[in-house]
Amino acid sequence: YVLPLAQITLDQIPLVGGKNASLGEMVGSLADAGVRVPGGFALTVDAYRAHLAQDGIEEEVHAALDDLDVENIEALARTGRAIRARIAGQALPDAVRAEAFAAYQGLSRESGEDATDVAVRSSATAEDLPTASFAGQQESYLNVHGEEAIDRAIRDCMASLFTDRAITYRTQQGIAHRDVSLSVCVQKMIRSDRACSGVMFTIDTETGFPDVVMINSAYGLGELVVQGRVNPDEFVVHKPTLEAGFRPIVRRKLGEKALRMIYAEVDGAALLEQAVSEADRREFSLTDDEVLELARTALTIER
């Protein structure tokens, strides 16, 4: 039921979904090139299927969806909520839980901790098809510590295959709910709440121009950038000139960066949002040297 990310390749998309397959390729293939990708493991779709095979869950879920009119917002909300509660409320199969806990203990030992902090993320088998994008339709859980929290986050992640927006989108795209499964990624987190994080592309995403690296960065964990809830700093680096040995940051745009997401230091909460000081908002979240290091890493990954 569990595979280390380092052993996963793109030909295993049916088993672990597109996100985990791509992560596996990066972890397994890029370490020798100096690209550092946090390790972790994936619960395969077999774990998801074993969970739904318990006590008639799968039959209940699909019977409810077969009769659902997604245009009826109240019915959609009621049905989705009931499905998610059913999946998340059922205990994981003993074998799935045992393998997940063993893998988590191994990851904690590698990190030199008793219970390391991880992100628990979804990787659906129908993500990012040529005709449809499923990004952001399932849930992610950050700063998850300990076996009890891991157990809960895995079940919540599986249940999030049936968020209202995911149910609606699959229906609109003509994708049968029965044809989609979910793999769960458990990945070591980086304490970017002490610095900054963001998103990087090896192409201009608006024009398709291929000769730049585009970086969006803000303080804290990257979730607020991904969700579009902060206005990040933007940097553009010209790739051919960078490869020629120069420092070609051709554009810098200062973002507002009004919020940062950090680890919560109190029991009962994993994350905390806080306002960014006016002084920090007026500063770029990355130095030029950091921008160029990231851009070189982007070129390595692209190659």
Coordinates of C-alpha atoms in Angstrom, one line a residue, residues 12-241:
Q12 CA 3.1 4.4 -12.3
I13 CA 0.6 7.2 -12.7
P14 CA -2.3 4.7 -12.5
L15 CA -1.0 3.6 -9.1
V16 CA 0.0 6.9 -7.6
G17 CA -1.6 9.7 -9.7
G18 CA 0.2 12.4 -11.7
K19 CA 1.5 14.6 -8.8
N20 CA 3.2 11.7 -6.9
A21 CA 4.6 10.3 -10.1
S22 CA 6.2 13.6 -11.0
L23 CA 7.5 14.0 -7.4
G24 CA 9.0 10.5 -7.6
E25 CA 10.8 11.3 -10.9
M26 CA 12.3 14.5 -9.2
V27 CA 13.3 12.7 -6.0
G28 CA 14.8 9.7 -7.8
S29 CA 16.4 11.4 -10.8
L30 CA 17.6 14.8 -9.8
A31 CA 19.6 14.3 -6.5
D32 CA 22.8 13.6 -8.5
A33 CA 22.2 16.9 -10.3
G34 CA 22.2 18.8 -7.0
V35 CA 18.4 19.4 -6.9
R36 CA 17.1 19.0 -3.4
V37 CA 13.5 17.6 -3.2
P38 CA 12.1 16.7 0.2
G39 CA 11.5 12.9 0.6
G40 CA 8.4 11.1 1.6
F41 CA 6.1 8.3 0.5
A42 CA 2.9 7.7 -1.3
L43 CA -0.1 5.6 -0.3
T44 CA -1.2 4.0 -3.6
V45 CA -4.7 3.9 -5.0
D46 CA -4.9 0.4 -3.6
A47 CA -4.9 1.9 -0.1
Y48 CA -7.7 4.2 -1.1
R49 CA -9.7 1.3 -2.7
A50 CA -9.1 -0.9 0.3
H51 CA -10.5 1.9 2.5
L52 CA -13.6 2.3 0.4
A53 CA -14.1 -1.4 0.2
Q54 CA -14.9 -1.5 3.9
D55 CA -18.5 -1.8 5.2
G56 CA -20.0 -1.0 1.8
I57 CA -18.6 2.6 1.7
E58 CA -18.1 2.5 -2.1
E59 CA -21.6 1.3 -2.8
E60 CA -23.0 4.1 -0.6
V61 CA -20.9 6.8 -2.2
H62 CA -21.8 5.9 -5.8
A63 CA -25.4 5.3 -5.1
A64 CA -25.6 8.8 -3.6
L65 CA -23.8 10.3 -6.6
D66 CA -25.8 8.4 -9.2
D67 CA -29.0 10.3 -8.2
L68 CA -27.3 13.7 -7.6
D69 CA -28.2 16.7 -9.7
V70 CA -25.1 18.9 -9.3
E71 CA -27.1 22.0 -10.4
N72 CA -29.0 21.6 -7.1
I73 CA -26.6 23.4 -4.8
E74 CA -28.3 22.4 -1.6
A75 CA -28.4 18.7 -2.6
L76 CA -24.7 18.9 -3.8
A77 CA -23.6 20.3 -0.4
R78 CA -25.6 17.8 1.6
T79 CA -24.5 14.8 -0.5
G80 CA -20.8 15.9 -0.6
R81 CA -20.7 16.5 3.2
A82 CA -22.3 13.1 3.9
I83 CA -19.8 11.3 1.6
R84 CA -16.8 13.0 3.0
A85 CA -18.0 12.3 6.6
R86 CA -18.5 8.6 5.7
I87 CA -15.0 8.2 4.2
A88 CA -13.2 10.3 6.8
G89 CA -15.1 8.7 9.7
Q90 CA -14.2 5.1 8.8
A91 CA -11.0 3.7 10.4
L92 CA -8.2 2.9 7.9
P93 CA -7.7 -0.8 7.2
D94 CA -5.2 -2.3 9.7
A95 CA -2.7 -3.2 6.9
V96 CA -2.9 0.3 5.4
R97 CA -2.4 2.0 8.7
A98 CA 0.5 -0.2 9.7
E99 CA 2.4 0.4 6.4
A100 CA 1.7 4.2 6.6
F101 CA 3.0 4.4 10.2
A102 CA 6.1 2.3 9.4
A103 CA 6.9 4.6 6.5
Y104 CA 6.3 7.7 8.6
Q105 CA 8.6 6.4 11.4
G106 CA 11.3 5.8 8.8
L107 CA 10.9 9.3 7.5
S108 CA 11.1 10.7 11.0
R109 CA 14.3 8.8 11.7
E110 CA 15.8 10.1 8.5
S111 CA 15.0 13.6 9.7
G112 CA 16.5 12.9 13.2
E113 CA 13.1 13.4 14.9
D114 CA 10.7 11.3 16.8
A115 CA 7.7 12.7 14.8
T116 CA 8.7 14.9 11.9
D117 CA 6.5 17.5 10.3
V118 CA 4.9 16.5 6.9
A119 CA 2.5 17.7 4.3
V120 CA -0.3 15.3 3.4
R121 CA -1.5 15.9 -0.1
S122 CA -3.8 14.3 -2.7
S123 CA -2.7 12.9 -6.1
A124 CA -5.7 11.9 -8.1
T125 CA -5.5 9.5 -11.1
A126 CA -7.5 12.0 -13.2
E127 CA -5.3 15.1 -12.5
D128 CA -4.3 17.4 -15.3
L129 CA -5.7 15.6 -18.4
P130 CA -5.1 17.1 -21.8
T131 CA -8.7 18.4 -21.8
A132 CA -9.2 19.2 -18.0
S133 CA -7.3 20.4 -15.0
F134 CA -8.1 19.2 -11.5
A135 CA -5.6 21.3 -9.7
G136 CA -6.8 22.5 -6.2
Q137 CA -9.9 20.3 -6.1
Q138 CA -8.6 18.0 -3.3
E139 CA -7.2 19.1 0.0
S140 CA -3.7 19.4 1.4
Y141 CA -2.8 19.3 5.1
L142 CA 0.4 21.0 6.3
N143 CA 2.5 20.7 9.5
V144 CA 1.1 17.3 10.4
H145 CA 2.8 15.7 13.3
G146 CA 2.5 12.2 14.8
E147 CA 0.7 9.0 13.9
E148 CA -2.7 10.0 15.1
A149 CA -2.6 13.2 13.1
I150 CA -1.2 11.4 10.0
D151 CA -4.0 8.8 10.3
R152 CA -6.7 11.6 10.3
A153 CA -5.1 13.6 7.5
I154 CA -4.9 10.5 5.3
R155 CA -8.6 9.8 5.7
D156 CA -9.5 13.5 5.2
C157 CA -7.4 13.6 2.1
M158 CA -9.1 10.5 0.7
A159 CA -12.5 12.1 1.5
S160 CA -11.5 15.3 -0.3
L161 CA -11.8 13.4 -3.6
F162 CA -15.5 14.3 -3.1
T163 CA -15.3 18.0 -2.4
D164 CA -18.3 19.8 -3.9
R165 CA -16.2 21.4 -6.6
A166 CA -14.5 18.0 -7.5
I167 CA -17.9 16.3 -7.8
T168 CA -19.2 19.1 -10.0
Y169 CA -16.2 19.3 -12.2
R170 CA -16.0 15.5 -12.9
T171 CA -19.7 15.6 -13.8
Q172 CA -19.3 18.5 -16.1
Q173 CA -16.3 16.9 -17.8
G174 CA -18.1 13.6 -18.3
I175 CA -15.7 11.7 -16.1
A176 CA -17.3 8.9 -14.1
H177 CA -16.7 9.1 -10.4
R178 CA -16.0 5.4 -10.3
D179 CA -13.1 5.8 -12.7
V180 CA -11.2 8.1 -10.4
S181 CA -9.0 7.0 -7.5
L182 CA -6.8 8.9 -5.1
S183 CA -3.2 8.4 -3.9
V184 CA -2.0 10.2 -0.8
C185 CA 1.4 11.9 -0.6
V186 CA 3.2 12.2 2.7
Q187 CA 6.2 14.5 2.2
K188 CA 8.7 16.1 4.6
M189 CA 8.0 19.8 5.0
I190 CA 10.6 22.6 4.7
R191 CA 10.4 25.4 7.3
S192 CA 9.7 28.0 4.7
D193 CA 7.6 29.8 7.3
R194 CA 11.0 31.1 8.6
A195 CA 11.8 32.5 5.2
C196 CA 9.8 32.5 2.0
S197 CA 8.4 30.2 -0.7
G198 CA 6.5 30.3 -3.9
V199 CA 6.1 29.0 -7.4
M200 CA 8.6 28.9 -10.3
F201 CA 7.9 28.3 -14.1
T202 CA 10.5 27.6 -16.9
I203 CA 8.3 29.5 -19.3
D204 CA 6.3 32.7 -19.5
T205 CA 2.9 31.3 -18.5
E206 CA 0.9 34.1 -20.2
T207 CA 2.6 34.3 -23.5
G208 CA 4.3 30.9 -23.8
F209 CA 7.7 32.6 -24.4
P210 CA 10.2 29.8 -23.5
D211 CA 13.4 31.7 -22.7
V212 CA 12.6 33.0 -19.2
V213 CA 12.2 31.6 -15.7
M214 CA 9.4 33.2 -13.8
I215 CA 9.4 33.2 -10.0
N216 CA 6.7 34.3 -7.6
S217 CA 7.7 34.5 -4.0
A218 CA 6.2 35.6 -0.7
Y219 CA 7.0 35.2 3.0
G220 CA 6.0 32.0 4.8
L221 CA 4.6 28.8 3.6
G222 CA 3.6 28.7 -0.1
E223 CA 0.0 27.9 0.4
L224 CA -1.1 31.5 0.3
V225 CA 0.7 32.0 -3.0
V226 CA -0.8 28.9 -4.6
Q227 CA -4.3 29.9 -3.4
G228 CA -3.8 33.4 -4.9
R229 CA -4.5 35.0 -1.5
V230 CA -1.3 37.1 -1.5
N231 CA 0.2 39.4 -4.1
P232 CA 3.8 38.0 -4.3
D233 CA 7.0 39.4 -5.6
E234 CA 7.8 38.5 -9.2
F235 CA 11.1 37.9 -10.8
V236 CA 11.9 37.2 -14.4
V237 CA 15.3 35.7 -15.4
H238 CA 16.5 35.4 -19.1
K239 CA 17.6 31.8 -19.6
P240 CA 20.1 32.0 -22.5
T241 CA 22.0 34.8 -20.8

